[in-house]
């Protein structure tokens, strides 16, 4: 027996193989709850393939994150002994590795939702597996309703039945089962190794500092085994990686060396891969990661987990109409998931940086994203699927009506939908917008770009915004990086700066030395180039011809055509949003951070820490805004409402 097959048979789920297949055969919907590490994500699709469930169709397995979809697809392809893209493939935004021979297809939940626009009944699939359902992502929640309806309609029309499987390590199983008409629930028992949970006796004032102390207590006092620390974001991770390296230099003689890694989505690919490689001989690997490491991805040799109890989550403010990223406490379900990262290969330990009493006050489950985020992108896709009455859609948890209304209103302002006697319909612009797998505001910018003769530039900017940061620098080199970046900066702001970087990258043909000298993440820029190529192809599909200009005013105007709702005006020394009078600041990462007296800014996103910050910021004149959206500002409580609009003409 080869080692891969032996490893498969050692997994706890292997003992339940026959029962799992019997459950799927007997039920239209099956709900599997299995402990982290039991093997459900990699094995159940293979069991179904072996049992003939994909004989004439394909098996779809959704994942909340792109990294997980790719990593798991690679592993399953290896176990099935097939080349990735053949019998086993994956589909993520802007990248599909499949073929007509594909029988097991891993997708991000957003990609399966997009497929349902083209094929409401998902006829390509015989089985749809919704994995990591406990995360309750927006698209996963929508998919629950979409597959439920597809299953019913396929049955009514006598089409091939659709099997639905919902699974996770932790799940409100009763809630999901009730939604699917009392579907049967199954627990996959077993974990190969135990996990010991340790809590502090008193609350920790500074979880970042406590994480650092805990890491070195483990390193100096505990037996060998690598350490995984859960953090909230890149800046936090970069800080902890640097501090760990510096502290390690001061360790007493006789204490072994450490090999420190970070893991977050913006990290260059070669450094992400470093996380999965063994540490140098005699060293202990310490990994600081976001919740990208919380589900599905298995990092080898993790014996110790340090859980800060914090996560960065997105929240929607319907009064102001914006999403904000902010740090919050995790749920009990997330705490269990994090602990489960230890004990995959041997007995493990989870050091929680919160007391048992604090844990008891955590929410049982993560609040569904659908209850706390902007729904404009989802609503646009739902209308494209023929769901004209969004409020009456069969949501597993119905979003607040004010969130739905705010999202519909945003789409109306963007001229994407119209209300026809209580039923939403796509406009011609909306039909074009839905072709692009983007935020509706970005799609609107692309459609407007032909009017301003700057399609090439807008595609470049949006492609660069669609990848993680194109800069990469260590916190120890931040000052040098800030100096180097000045050569790309412009008074107009970050969007034009991105355009300048792209032009220089192409001029130097992505030269490795040039990228290193300028702190450019070449992998992400090349990824943006691939995205740009796909977006360009979609432009052809909706009859938007290539065009280019060197006029920054036209580019600013086109940016404003999609981002005119993301506006901050200068009041004295502070910026305030047009809606809600919320005070906000320019993010320190922006090239406009130190610029003064810029009267009007548009931004791509808001991030909340101690303050609310604008990221990806562009400066423009109020007249540009009034030229693209005079009706929007007419009744706003700001100075734009009293200004007289006129046809703004570029001075280019």
XYZ file of C-alpha atoms in Angstrom:
652
model
C 0.000 0.000 0.000
C 1.423 3.415 -0.962
C 1.939 6.089 1.664
C -0.879 8.338 0.403
C -3.442 5.547 0.554
C -2.197 4.529 3.983
C -2.537 8.125 5.192
C -6.100 8.248 3.844
C -7.041 5.087 5.703
C -5.578 6.397 8.961
C -7.974 9.348 8.968
C -10.886 9.051 11.435
C -13.415 9.524 8.612
C -12.289 6.321 6.857
C -14.156 4.165 9.387
C -17.388 5.976 8.483
C -16.997 5.705 4.693
C -19.829 3.217 4.153
C -22.204 5.095 6.466
C -21.441 8.401 4.707
C -22.194 6.975 1.271
C -25.386 5.353 2.559
C -26.491 8.681 4.097
C -25.940 10.556 0.821
C -27.808 7.900 -1.193
C -30.772 7.952 1.205
C -31.172 11.740 1.625
C -31.588 14.708 -0.695
C -29.711 16.839 1.845
C -27.062 15.540 4.276
C -25.429 17.535 7.046
C -22.050 16.313 8.301
C -20.409 17.674 11.418
C -16.855 16.455 11.894
C -13.999 17.550 14.067
C -11.149 19.477 12.498
C -8.678 17.008 11.062
C -11.107 14.126 10.564
C -10.612 14.317 6.771
C -14.082 15.326 5.579
C -12.977 18.037 3.112
C -10.513 15.892 1.173
C -12.131 12.466 1.547
C -15.898 12.842 1.084
C -15.544 14.101 -2.526
C -13.296 11.121 -3.289
C -15.727 8.668 -1.679
C -18.522 10.086 -3.844
C -16.368 9.869 -6.983
C -15.445 6.250 -6.247
C -19.124 5.405 -5.614
C -20.220 6.750 -9.004
C -21.928 9.998 -7.951
C -19.989 11.869 -10.649
C -20.579 9.351 -13.416
C -22.408 11.791 -15.703
C -21.888 15.096 -13.894
C -19.418 16.823 -11.585
C -19.072 17.210 -7.810
C -18.734 20.824 -6.591
C -17.096 21.644 -3.243
C -17.142 25.260 -2.091
C -14.558 26.962 0.100
C -14.723 30.457 1.655
C -11.151 31.315 0.586
C -9.129 31.050 -2.606
C -6.022 29.725 -0.863
C -8.016 26.850 0.631
C -9.648 25.945 -2.699
C -6.261 25.752 -4.438
C -4.443 23.941 -1.622
C -7.131 21.285 -1.155
C -7.521 20.741 -4.901
C -3.786 20.098 -5.136
C -3.923 17.594 -2.284
C -6.935 15.720 -3.663
C -5.411 15.597 -7.160
C -2.306 14.056 -5.612
C -4.387 11.438 -3.772
C -6.470 10.653 -6.872
C -3.193 10.358 -8.825
C -4.229 12.838 -11.497
C -2.809 16.045 -12.862
C -4.447 19.143 -11.389
C -7.005 20.407 -13.895
C -7.813 16.934 -15.168
C -10.079 14.779 -12.983
C -9.649 17.243 -10.093
C -9.659 21.012 -10.623
C -10.515 24.337 -9.074
C -12.171 27.631 -9.955
C -11.488 30.899 -8.169
C -12.060 34.487 -9.241
C -9.982 35.202 -12.358
C -8.472 31.689 -12.423
C -9.955 28.369 -13.529
C -7.947 25.137 -13.686
C -10.413 22.557 -14.999
C -11.127 20.554 -18.165
C -14.046 18.569 -19.663
C -12.661 15.586 -17.715
C -13.032 17.305 -14.312
C -15.189 15.325 -11.882
C -14.231 16.993 -8.583
C -14.221 20.779 -8.687
C -13.248 23.008 -5.774
C -14.678 26.526 -6.009
C -14.855 29.605 -3.883
C -18.480 30.130 -2.873
C -18.534 33.355 -4.905
C -17.595 31.471 -8.073
C -20.381 28.912 -7.690
C -22.797 31.787 -7.134
C -21.611 33.381 -10.403
C -22.092 30.057 -12.201
C -25.687 30.016 -10.973
C -26.344 33.257 -12.915
C -25.619 31.369 -16.130
C -27.249 28.122 -14.965
C -29.902 28.655 -12.286
C -30.327 24.899 -11.771
C -26.597 24.064 -11.593
C -27.134 21.269 -14.119
C -23.393 20.673 -14.440
C -23.384 19.138 -10.958
C -24.809 15.989 -9.429
C -23.607 16.916 -5.924
C -22.934 20.309 -4.335
C -20.928 20.283 -1.103
C -21.006 23.506 0.915
C -17.958 23.243 3.158
C -16.956 25.356 6.181
C -20.588 26.365 6.580
C -19.961 27.579 10.122
C -18.158 30.617 8.688
C -21.510 31.877 7.378
C -20.025 33.933 4.553
C -22.411 36.070 2.521
C -22.065 33.972 -0.624
C -22.329 30.687 1.284
C -25.600 31.793 2.867
C -26.940 32.818 -0.544
C -25.870 29.475 -1.981
C -27.917 27.648 0.641
C -31.002 29.286 -0.845
C -29.872 28.872 -4.456
C -29.130 25.120 -4.195
C -32.301 24.538 -2.201
C -34.357 26.090 -5.001
C -32.340 24.331 -7.734
C -32.893 20.981 -6.065
C -36.661 21.558 -5.841
C -37.046 22.768 -9.448
C -34.898 19.923 -10.822
C -37.121 17.463 -8.989
C -40.299 19.130 -10.316
C -38.997 19.040 -13.904
C -37.809 15.428 -13.636
C -34.166 16.380 -14.197
C -31.262 14.489 -12.661
C -31.569 14.917 -8.876
C -29.182 17.273 -7.087
C -27.633 16.012 -3.855
C -26.739 18.696 -1.296
C -24.141 18.200 1.447
C -23.462 20.819 4.114
C -20.454 20.261 6.341
C -18.162 21.871 8.859
C -16.138 21.182 11.973
C -18.517 23.319 14.026
C -22.005 24.137 12.888
C -25.420 25.265 14.067
C -26.534 21.926 12.708
C -30.094 22.211 13.993
C -30.560 25.598 12.339
C -29.281 24.320 8.975
C -31.293 21.097 9.255
C -34.498 23.037 9.941
C -33.852 25.234 6.894
C -33.644 22.094 4.741
C -36.943 20.681 6.031
C -35.478 18.674 8.933
C -32.623 17.171 6.938
C -30.714 14.380 8.727
C -27.543 15.305 10.628
C -24.517 13.063 11.050
C -21.541 13.433 13.339
C -18.195 12.077 12.189
C -16.515 11.110 15.415
C -12.876 10.853 16.081
C -9.703 12.788 16.300
C -6.362 11.062 16.194
C -4.833 13.216 18.926
C -5.961 15.145 21.978
C -5.755 18.908 22.506
C -5.140 20.526 25.884
C -6.655 23.997 26.370
C -4.834 26.488 28.601
C -6.280 29.850 29.706
C -4.731 32.736 31.672
C -6.094 33.338 35.170
C -6.562 37.071 34.546
C -7.579 39.117 31.462
C -4.731 40.283 29.222
C -4.483 44.031 28.618
C -2.477 43.777 25.389
C -3.058 40.615 23.371
C -0.185 41.368 20.950
C 2.325 41.670 23.790
C 0.830 38.599 25.502
C 1.201 36.592 22.291
C 4.901 37.416 22.132
C 5.465 36.431 25.768
C 3.512 33.183 25.340
C 5.508 32.220 22.259
C 8.801 32.470 24.149
C 7.435 30.724 27.233
C 6.534 27.793 24.979
C 9.843 27.923 23.142
C 11.935 27.914 26.306
C 9.886 25.479 28.400
C 8.057 23.049 26.126
C 9.185 20.120 24.005
C 9.728 20.385 20.255
C 6.878 21.196 17.892
C 5.981 24.249 15.849
C 3.834 27.171 17.024
C 0.908 28.809 15.195
C -0.267 32.214 16.436
C -3.572 33.713 15.243
C -3.445 37.459 14.535
C -5.827 39.973 12.957
C -3.895 41.365 9.987
C -0.713 42.086 8.076
C 0.567 45.004 10.162
C 0.154 43.032 13.378
C 1.903 40.022 11.853
C 4.800 42.053 10.443
C 5.326 43.611 13.878
C 5.284 40.261 15.692
C 7.599 38.608 13.155
C 10.159 41.385 13.631
C 9.853 41.426 17.444
C 10.183 37.649 17.612
C 13.359 37.724 15.537
C 14.844 40.497 17.696
C 13.870 38.808 20.964
C 15.324 35.488 19.777
C 18.732 37.158 19.478
C 18.708 37.796 23.238
C 17.826 34.246 24.328
C 20.166 32.519 26.809
C 22.705 30.055 25.465
C 21.328 26.572 25.126
C 17.925 27.692 23.877
C 17.456 26.534 20.284
C 16.974 28.918 17.338
C 13.614 29.900 15.864
C 12.451 30.116 12.264
C 9.775 32.848 12.062
C 7.158 33.089 9.281
C 4.099 35.194 8.529
C 1.011 34.001 6.691
C -1.521 36.398 5.194
C -3.103 36.810 1.791
C -0.873 39.705 0.629
C 2.341 37.801 1.308
C 4.408 36.861 -1.782
C 3.858 33.262 -2.857
C 7.382 32.041 -2.086
C 7.060 33.312 1.473
C 3.620 31.723 1.858
C 5.157 28.437 0.731
C 7.840 28.814 3.407
C 5.148 28.217 6.031
C 4.578 24.673 4.777
C 8.272 23.700 4.618
C 10.070 22.089 7.574
C 12.086 24.445 9.772
C 15.882 24.299 9.478
C 17.432 21.469 11.477
C 17.284 22.141 15.217
C 15.016 25.202 14.896
C 11.420 25.660 15.976
C 9.086 27.205 13.400
C 6.836 30.018 14.644
C 4.019 31.116 12.339
C 1.977 34.285 12.781
C -1.175 33.997 10.660
C -4.539 35.579 10.021
C -7.660 33.411 10.084
C -6.565 32.183 6.646
C -5.058 29.337 8.724
C -8.268 28.752 10.670
C -9.988 26.361 8.278
C -9.070 23.769 5.670
C -5.373 24.656 5.338
C -3.218 22.265 7.333
C 0.267 23.433 8.280
C 2.482 20.438 9.125
C 4.074 19.877 12.549
C 1.876 22.329 14.511
C 1.849 21.248 18.147
C 1.102 24.587 19.835
C -1.577 27.134 18.954
C -1.673 30.604 20.485
C -5.149 32.112 20.094
C -5.390 35.886 20.598
C -9.193 35.670 20.533
C -9.397 38.472 17.963
C -10.330 38.697 14.277
C -10.822 41.436 11.694
C -14.391 41.418 10.370
C -16.481 43.504 7.957
C -19.505 45.510 9.104
C -21.986 47.558 7.103
C -23.341 50.933 8.183
C -26.616 51.361 6.251
C -27.022 54.978 7.411
C -23.704 55.953 5.790
C -23.744 53.215 3.149
C -20.234 51.877 3.751
C -18.474 48.715 4.885
C -15.892 48.981 7.646
C -13.248 46.422 8.640
C -12.786 46.310 12.398
C -11.195 44.099 15.039
C -13.591 42.135 17.238
C -13.760 39.082 19.509
C -14.066 35.688 17.861
C -16.940 33.275 18.517
C -16.790 30.012 20.463
C -17.027 28.170 17.141
C -13.955 30.013 15.850
C -12.128 29.284 19.110
C -12.761 25.571 18.596
C -11.571 25.780 14.994
C -8.348 27.488 16.048
C -7.667 24.959 18.773
C -8.198 22.242 16.173
C -5.152 23.421 14.228
C -3.081 21.692 16.928
C -3.379 17.952 17.403
C -3.372 17.071 13.728
C -0.224 14.916 13.856
C 0.301 14.460 17.603
C -1.175 15.599 20.925
C -1.404 19.391 20.879
C -1.867 22.425 23.102
C -3.907 25.599 22.626
C -2.872 28.638 24.665
C -5.818 31.028 24.742
C -5.058 34.637 25.610
C -8.454 35.077 27.246
C -9.867 33.706 30.489
C -12.497 30.971 30.770
C -14.944 33.650 31.907
C -14.212 35.748 28.802
C -14.669 32.666 26.627
C -18.096 32.041 28.157
C -19.136 35.532 27.072
C -18.181 34.884 23.444
C -21.055 34.358 21.012
C -21.665 30.683 20.244
C -21.401 31.197 16.499
C -19.866 33.777 14.209
C -22.484 36.343 13.226
C -23.458 35.589 9.612
C -21.812 37.988 7.175
C -25.153 38.503 5.461
C -26.406 40.297 8.589
C -23.501 42.738 8.750
C -22.276 43.618 5.245
C -23.275 45.585 2.165
C -25.433 43.424 -0.097
C -25.200 45.394 -3.351
C -23.045 42.831 -5.181
C -25.217 39.955 -3.969
C -28.469 41.751 -4.862
C -27.171 42.498 -8.376
C -26.398 38.813 -8.899
C -29.764 37.760 -7.457
C -31.631 40.064 -9.847
C -29.532 38.641 -12.699
C -30.733 35.172 -11.631
C -34.349 36.304 -11.974
C -34.947 36.894 -8.255
C -36.905 40.116 -8.648
C -38.188 40.352 -5.077
C -35.057 40.164 -2.936
C -36.866 40.845 0.341
C -38.950 37.667 -0.063
C -35.987 35.423 -0.978
C -35.700 32.283 1.162
C -32.694 33.393 3.250
C -31.569 31.085 6.036
C -31.197 34.281 8.087
C -32.906 37.308 6.597
C -30.701 40.427 6.516
C -31.976 43.611 8.176
C -34.429 45.367 5.861
C -32.429 48.602 6.078
C -29.348 46.749 4.717
C -31.352 45.357 1.794
C -32.936 48.757 1.099
C -29.552 50.539 1.264
C -28.021 48.021 -1.164
C -30.928 48.276 -3.612
C -30.725 52.061 -3.380
C -27.000 51.936 -4.196
C -27.725 49.859 -7.323
C -30.444 52.296 -8.378
C -28.044 55.231 -7.958
C -25.510 53.347 -10.121
C -28.270 52.876 -12.760
C -27.919 49.096 -12.443
C -31.533 48.249 -11.509
C -34.996 49.770 -11.760
C -38.115 49.046 -9.737
C -40.911 47.906 -12.042
C -44.090 47.692 -9.929
C -42.270 46.243 -6.940
C -40.035 43.956 -8.992
C -36.383 44.689 -9.578
C -35.075 44.474 -13.125
C -31.619 44.998 -14.578
C -31.081 48.079 -16.726
C -28.905 47.853 -19.826
C -26.041 49.152 -17.682
C -26.878 46.541 -15.031
C -26.747 43.757 -17.631
C -23.251 44.910 -18.535
C -22.203 45.276 -14.887
C -23.187 41.740 -13.909
C -20.766 40.320 -16.507
C -17.832 41.530 -14.409
C -16.965 39.588 -11.192
C -16.412 42.854 -9.336
C -17.947 45.217 -6.826
C -20.753 47.033 -8.709
C -18.939 50.348 -8.239
C -15.888 48.985 -10.069
C -18.070 47.536 -12.823
C -19.709 50.937 -13.289
C -16.264 52.535 -13.659
C -15.356 50.124 -16.453
C -18.628 50.809 -18.277
C -18.110 54.581 -17.906
C -14.493 54.374 -19.084
C -15.329 54.432 -22.795
C -17.087 57.773 -22.278
C -13.887 59.232 -20.826
C -11.606 57.421 -23.285
C -9.603 55.729 -20.483
C -10.646 52.059 -20.483
C -7.039 50.808 -20.510
C -6.129 52.887 -17.454
C -9.269 51.960 -15.500
C -8.764 48.244 -16.204
C -5.208 48.551 -14.899
C -6.271 50.330 -11.701
C -9.125 47.910 -10.964
C -6.895 44.891 -11.629
C -4.309 46.179 -9.161
C -7.070 46.808 -6.594
C -8.305 43.224 -7.141
C -5.128 41.650 -5.778
C -3.566 41.978 -2.365
C -1.053 44.771 -1.862
C 1.451 45.179 -4.698
C 3.947 46.460 -2.156
C 5.818 44.219 0.208
C 8.153 45.480 2.892
C 9.349 44.404 6.290
C 8.489 46.680 9.184
C 12.215 47.179 9.847
C 12.576 48.750 6.378
C 9.479 50.945 6.496
C 11.369 54.265 6.431
C 13.465 53.235 3.436
C 10.325 51.960 1.682
C 8.557 55.296 2.229
C 11.461 57.099 0.572
C 11.582 54.712 -2.388
C 7.818 54.928 -2.936
C 7.949 58.704 -3.429
C 9.133 58.251 -7.017
C 5.700 56.788 -7.882
C 3.522 59.177 -5.868
C 1.326 61.887 -7.387
C -0.808 64.718 -6.007
C -3.882 62.914 -7.382
C -3.366 60.017 -4.982
C -3.170 56.252 -4.728
C -5.102 55.185 -7.834
C -2.862 57.183 -10.169
C 0.169 55.988 -8.181
C -0.883 52.381 -8.909
C -1.076 53.260 -12.584
C 2.452 54.706 -12.482
C 3.821 51.568 -10.824
C 2.192 49.334 -13.435
C 3.725 51.366 -16.264
C 7.172 51.163 -14.676
C 6.775 47.426 -14.027
C 6.046 46.882 -17.721
C 8.868 49.206 -18.755
C 11.366 47.146 -16.746
C 9.589 43.888 -17.728
C 9.106 42.901 -14.088
C 12.864 42.680 -13.534
C 13.496 40.945 -10.189
C 16.216 43.389 -9.124
C 13.991 46.363 -9.957
C 11.104 44.842 -7.972
C 13.301 44.184 -4.952
C 14.779 47.688 -5.079
C 11.286 49.230 -5.199
C 9.590 46.830 -2.740
C 7.212 45.593 -5.450
C 5.444 42.242 -4.995
C 6.003 40.969 -8.543
C 3.767 37.946 -8.012
C 0.769 40.146 -7.232
C 1.492 42.523 -10.131
C 1.679 39.576 -12.549
C -1.555 38.271 -11.064
C -3.103 41.704 -11.688
C -1.879 41.518 -15.302
C -3.680 38.198 -15.714
C -6.837 39.682 -14.185
C -6.550 42.676 -16.495
C -6.401 40.354 -19.502
C -9.602 38.621 -18.370
C -11.380 41.914 -17.716
C -10.328 43.096 -21.159
C -11.929 39.982 -22.634
C -15.144 40.695 -20.702
C -15.086 44.258 -22.093
C -15.190 42.788 -25.601
C -18.171 40.697 -24.536
C -20.147 43.837 -23.585
C -18.790 45.801 -26.580
C -16.471 48.169 -24.699
C -13.589 48.936 -27.050
C -10.003 49.497 -25.881
C -9.086 53.168 -25.505
C -6.405 55.070 -23.661
C -5.491 58.570 -22.569
C -2.783 60.296 -20.592
C -5.187 62.754 -18.955
C -5.407 62.238 -15.194
C -8.516 64.443 -14.969
C -10.438 62.044 -17.225
C -9.234 59.101 -15.149
C -10.271 60.881 -11.922
C -13.705 61.584 -13.425
C -14.134 57.944 -14.399
C -13.096 56.826 -10.902
C -15.705 59.220 -9.498
C -18.399 57.678 -11.729
C -18.259 54.559 -9.559
C -16.963 55.915 -6.256
C -19.049 59.101 -5.934
C -20.760 57.602 -2.867
C -17.336 57.123 -1.221
C -16.652 60.812 -0.619
C -14.982 62.698 2.218
C -14.956 66.504 2.387
C -12.519 68.627 4.349
C -14.063 70.483 7.311
C -11.408 72.592 9.013
C -8.602 70.123 9.679
C -10.752 66.987 9.505
C -12.474 64.925 6.835
C -16.119 63.960 7.145
C -18.302 61.656 5.085
C -21.006 63.240 2.968
C -23.568 60.974 4.645
C -23.791 60.694 8.418
C -21.184 63.327 9.332
C -18.736 60.535 10.308
C -15.219 61.836 10.892
C -12.572 59.827 9.031
C -8.848 60.018 8.339
C -6.513 59.141 5.475
C -4.809 55.781 6.118
C -1.051 56.018 6.837
C -0.394 53.691 3.880
C -1.806 56.282 1.447
C 0.502 58.531 -0.524
C -1.840 61.389 0.480
C -1.377 60.714 4.205
C 0.801 63.795 4.799
C -0.848 66.054 2.235
C -2.767 68.992 3.678
C -5.837 70.972 2.595
C -7.139 68.548 -0.006
C -10.767 69.629 -0.054
C -12.379 66.541 -1.576
C -11.348 62.864 -1.564
C -12.809 59.615 -2.867
C -11.718 56.239 -1.474
C -12.041 52.525 -2.152
C -12.589 51.151 1.367
C -12.731 52.072 5.049
C -10.838 50.349 7.863
C -11.606 50.883 11.542
C -9.027 50.513 14.308
C -8.703 53.372 16.801
C -10.112 55.616 14.028
C -11.948 55.100 10.745
C -9.420 55.302 7.899
C -9.810 55.698 4.123
C -7.679 53.384 1.995
C -6.824 53.831 -1.697
C -7.583 57.533 -1.856
C -7.790 59.993 -4.762
C -8.015 63.792 -4.621
C -10.330 65.555 -7.071
C -12.401 68.705 -7.383
C -15.994 68.992 -6.195
C -17.017 69.893 -9.751
C -15.904 66.484 -10.999
C -18.252 64.838 -8.495
C -21.131 67.109 -9.446
C -20.532 66.356 -13.123
C -20.949 62.583 -12.649
C -23.720 62.480 -10.011
C -25.575 65.803 -9.636
C -28.811 64.147 -8.441
C -27.012 62.168 -5.725
C -25.632 65.268 -3.998
C -28.734 67.418 -4.421
C -30.228 66.567 -1.017
C -27.048 65.734 0.885
C -26.224 67.715 4.060
C -22.958 69.074 2.650
C -21.624 71.970 0.632
C -21.971 69.991 -2.602
C -25.766 70.330 -2.308
C -25.567 74.104 -2.667
C -23.085 74.177 -5.521
C -24.438 74.623 -9.018
C -23.556 71.697 -11.250
C -22.236 72.262 -14.713
C -20.887 70.086 -17.476
C -17.356 69.543 -16.240
C -14.795 69.766 -19.032
C -11.355 68.310 -18.739
C -8.438 70.615 -19.285
C -6.551 67.792 -21.006
